[in-house]
């Protein structure tokens, strides 16, 4: 367990949010939308388990990260899990609207 200097859930949330902001600003971020039959399910299989050390080889996280929550907490930083994938079609719709305008989509069919 990491001592964050508080037991207040709101304050802990602010600390973690700061860690995430630091992580996201370490380098370039590429946002994209993939669509297709069962797209969310397929992308999650390609990405791998949220915790990199649990991700199978052949997945993005399994091949390119070995980070763990324990190490991230010890170093007081976000978990370096490399990639985000929506966990449901509903969440995907919300996140797509956050990052993109309707006129930014290209239909390749």
PDB file of C-alpha atoms in Angstrom:
ATOM      1  CA  UNK A   1       0.000   0.000   0.000  1.00  0.00           C
ATOM      2  CA  UNK A   2       1.278   3.441  -0.922  1.00  0.00           C
ATOM      3  CA  UNK A   3       0.996   6.361   1.479  1.00  0.00           C
ATOM      4  CA  UNK A   4      -0.582   9.190  -0.493  1.00  0.00           C
ATOM      5  CA  UNK A   5      -0.755  11.478   2.511  1.00  0.00           C
ATOM      6  CA  UNK A   6      -4.541  11.248   2.749  1.00  0.00           C
ATOM      7  CA  UNK A   7      -7.399   8.795   3.173  1.00  0.00           C
ATOM      8  CA  UNK A   8      -9.886  11.146   1.495  1.00  0.00           C
ATOM      9  CA  UNK A   9     -11.171   9.458  -1.698  1.00  0.00           C
ATOM     10  CA  UNK A  10     -11.610  12.830  -3.426  1.00  0.00           C
ATOM     11  CA  UNK A  11      -8.010  13.815  -2.697  1.00  0.00           C
ATOM     12  CA  UNK A  12      -6.749  10.384  -3.773  1.00  0.00           C
ATOM     13  CA  UNK A  13      -8.701  10.820  -7.020  1.00  0.00           C
ATOM     14  CA  UNK A  14      -7.015  14.183  -7.602  1.00  0.00           C
ATOM     15  CA  UNK A  15      -3.583  12.630  -7.039  1.00  0.00           C
ATOM     16  CA  UNK A  16      -4.290   9.801  -9.479  1.00  0.00           C
ATOM     17  CA  UNK A  17      -5.727  12.247 -12.014  1.00  0.00           C
ATOM     18  CA  UNK A  18      -2.452  14.187 -11.801  1.00  0.00           C
ATOM     19  CA  UNK A  19      -0.481  10.986 -12.413  1.00  0.00           C
ATOM     20  CA  UNK A  20      -2.633  10.233 -15.462  1.00  0.00           C
ATOM     21  CA  UNK A  21      -2.200  13.766 -16.828  1.00  0.00           C
ATOM     22  CA  UNK A  22       1.571  13.419 -16.424  1.00  0.00           C
ATOM     23  CA  UNK A  23       1.505  10.077 -18.261  1.00  0.00           C
ATOM     24  CA  UNK A  24      -0.620  11.366 -21.132  1.00  0.00           C
ATOM     25  CA  UNK A  25       1.636  14.391 -21.592  1.00  0.00           C
ATOM     26  CA  UNK A  26       4.894  12.368 -21.739  1.00  0.00           C
ATOM     27  CA  UNK A  27       4.665  12.017 -25.500  1.00  0.00           C
ATOM     28  CA  UNK A  28       2.346  12.049 -28.472  1.00  0.00           C
ATOM     29  CA  UNK A  29      -1.180  10.686 -28.174  1.00  0.00           C
ATOM     30  CA  UNK A  30      -2.898   9.177 -31.211  1.00  0.00           C
ATOM     31  CA  UNK A  31      -6.672   8.847 -31.082  1.00  0.00           C
ATOM     32  CA  UNK A  32      -8.500   6.697 -33.604  1.00  0.00           C
ATOM     33  CA  UNK A  33     -11.858   5.085 -34.164  1.00  0.00           C
ATOM     34  CA  UNK A  34     -12.114   1.552 -35.490  1.00  0.00           C
ATOM     35  CA  UNK A  35     -15.456   0.216 -36.597  1.00  0.00           C
ATOM     36  CA  UNK A  36     -16.772  -3.131 -37.640  1.00  0.00           C
ATOM     37  CA  UNK A  37     -18.546  -6.223 -36.431  1.00  0.00           C
ATOM     38  CA  UNK A  38     -17.950  -6.540 -32.667  1.00  0.00           C
ATOM     39  CA  UNK A  39     -15.246  -3.855 -32.903  1.00  0.00           C
ATOM     40  CA  UNK A  40     -14.988  -3.230 -29.151  1.00  0.00           C
ATOM     41  CA  UNK A  41     -14.565  -6.940 -28.395  1.00  0.00           C
ATOM     42  CA  UNK A  42     -12.021  -7.441 -31.185  1.00  0.00           C
ATOM     43  CA  UNK A  43      -9.951  -4.392 -30.229  1.00  0.00           C
ATOM     44  CA  UNK A  44      -9.872  -5.448 -26.577  1.00  0.00           C
ATOM     45  CA  UNK A  45      -8.459  -8.844 -27.615  1.00  0.00           C
ATOM     46  CA  UNK A  46      -5.743  -7.150 -29.681  1.00  0.00           C
ATOM     47  CA  UNK A  47      -4.901  -4.717 -26.864  1.00  0.00           C
ATOM     48  CA  UNK A  48      -4.685  -7.347 -24.096  1.00  0.00           C
ATOM     49  CA  UNK A  49      -5.354  -7.233 -20.365  1.00  0.00           C
ATOM     50  CA  UNK A  50      -5.441  -3.796 -18.722  1.00  0.00           C
ATOM     51  CA  UNK A  51      -2.516  -4.715 -16.495  1.00  0.00           C
ATOM     52  CA  UNK A  52       0.462  -5.235 -18.826  1.00  0.00           C
ATOM     53  CA  UNK A  53       2.164  -7.965 -16.787  1.00  0.00           C
ATOM     54  CA  UNK A  54      -1.072  -9.993 -17.076  1.00  0.00           C
ATOM     55  CA  UNK A  55      -1.449  -9.447 -20.822  1.00  0.00           C
ATOM     56  CA  UNK A  56      -0.776 -12.367 -23.143  1.00  0.00           C
ATOM     57  CA  UNK A  57       2.159 -12.308 -25.559  1.00  0.00           C
ATOM     58  CA  UNK A  58       0.960 -11.260 -28.984  1.00  0.00           C
ATOM     59  CA  UNK A  59      -1.154  -8.421 -27.588  1.00  0.00           C
ATOM     60  CA  UNK A  60      -0.068  -4.786 -27.640  1.00  0.00           C
ATOM     61  CA  UNK A  61       0.322  -4.598 -23.869  1.00  0.00           C
ATOM     62  CA  UNK A  62       1.789  -8.092 -23.613  1.00  0.00           C
ATOM     63  CA  UNK A  63       4.479  -7.344 -26.186  1.00  0.00           C
ATOM     64  CA  UNK A  64       5.357  -3.748 -25.337  1.00  0.00           C
ATOM     65  CA  UNK A  65       4.989  -3.265 -21.562  1.00  0.00           C
ATOM     66  CA  UNK A  66       5.786  -5.123 -18.368  1.00  0.00           C
ATOM     67  CA  UNK A  67       4.488  -2.526 -15.924  1.00  0.00           C
ATOM     68  CA  UNK A  68       2.491  -3.447 -12.836  1.00  0.00           C
ATOM     69  CA  UNK A  69       0.203  -1.584 -10.426  1.00  0.00           C
ATOM     70  CA  UNK A  70       2.618  -2.377  -7.605  1.00  0.00           C
ATOM     71  CA  UNK A  71       5.553  -0.710  -9.378  1.00  0.00           C
ATOM     72  CA  UNK A  72       3.440   2.250 -10.490  1.00  0.00           C
ATOM     73  CA  UNK A  73       2.181   2.817  -6.938  1.00  0.00           C
ATOM     74  CA  UNK A  74       5.681   2.456  -5.498  1.00  0.00           C
ATOM     75  CA  UNK A  75       6.930   5.092  -7.946  1.00  0.00           C
ATOM     76  CA  UNK A  76       3.779   7.213  -7.399  1.00  0.00           C
ATOM     77  CA  UNK A  77       2.783   7.361 -11.057  1.00  0.00           C
ATOM     78  CA  UNK A  78       0.171   6.064 -13.459  1.00  0.00           C
ATOM     79  CA  UNK A  79       0.291   2.515 -14.742  1.00  0.00           C
ATOM     80  CA  UNK A  80       2.068   2.571 -18.117  1.00  0.00           C
ATOM     81  CA  UNK A  81      -0.362   0.347 -19.995  1.00  0.00           C
ATOM     82  CA  UNK A  82       0.342   2.003 -23.372  1.00  0.00           C
ATOM     83  CA  UNK A  83      -3.098   2.031 -24.934  1.00  0.00           C
ATOM     84  CA  UNK A  84      -6.726   2.651 -24.099  1.00  0.00           C
ATOM     85  CA  UNK A  85      -9.644   0.680 -25.475  1.00  0.00           C
ATOM     86  CA  UNK A  86     -13.282   1.292 -24.633  1.00  0.00           C
ATOM     87  CA  UNK A  87     -14.845  -1.511 -22.613  1.00  0.00           C
ATOM     88  CA  UNK A  88     -18.321  -1.307 -24.148  1.00  0.00           C
ATOM     89  CA  UNK A  89     -20.056   0.118 -27.212  1.00  0.00           C
ATOM     90  CA  UNK A  90     -21.761   2.693 -24.960  1.00  0.00           C
ATOM     91  CA  UNK A  91     -18.415   3.845 -23.555  1.00  0.00           C
ATOM     92  CA  UNK A  92     -16.960   3.918 -27.081  1.00  0.00           C
ATOM     93  CA  UNK A  93     -19.722   6.270 -28.246  1.00  0.00           C
ATOM     94  CA  UNK A  94     -19.082   8.623 -25.325  1.00  0.00           C
ATOM     95  CA  UNK A  95     -15.308   8.612 -25.888  1.00  0.00           C
ATOM     96  CA  UNK A  96     -15.643   9.088 -29.650  1.00  0.00           C
ATOM     97  CA  UNK A  97     -17.766  12.202 -29.074  1.00  0.00           C
ATOM     98  CA  UNK A  98     -15.133  13.492 -26.640  1.00  0.00           C
ATOM     99  CA  UNK A  99     -12.254  13.256 -29.128  1.00  0.00           C
ATOM    100  CA  UNK A 100     -13.884  13.776 -32.528  1.00  0.00           C
ATOM    101  CA  UNK A 101     -16.397  15.926 -34.379  1.00  0.00           C
ATOM    102  CA  UNK A 102     -18.795  14.231 -36.796  1.00  0.00           C
ATOM    103  CA  UNK A 103     -17.163  15.935 -39.798  1.00  0.00           C
ATOM    104  CA  UNK A 104     -13.797  14.332 -38.973  1.00  0.00           C
ATOM    105  CA  UNK A 105     -14.883  10.810 -39.896  1.00  0.00           C
ATOM    106  CA  UNK A 106     -14.053   9.242 -43.245  1.00  0.00           C
ATOM    107  CA  UNK A 107     -16.127   6.383 -44.623  1.00  0.00           C
ATOM    108  CA  UNK A 108     -13.950   3.914 -46.534  1.00  0.00           C
ATOM    109  CA  UNK A 109     -16.752   1.605 -47.704  1.00  0.00           C
TER     110      UNK A 109
END
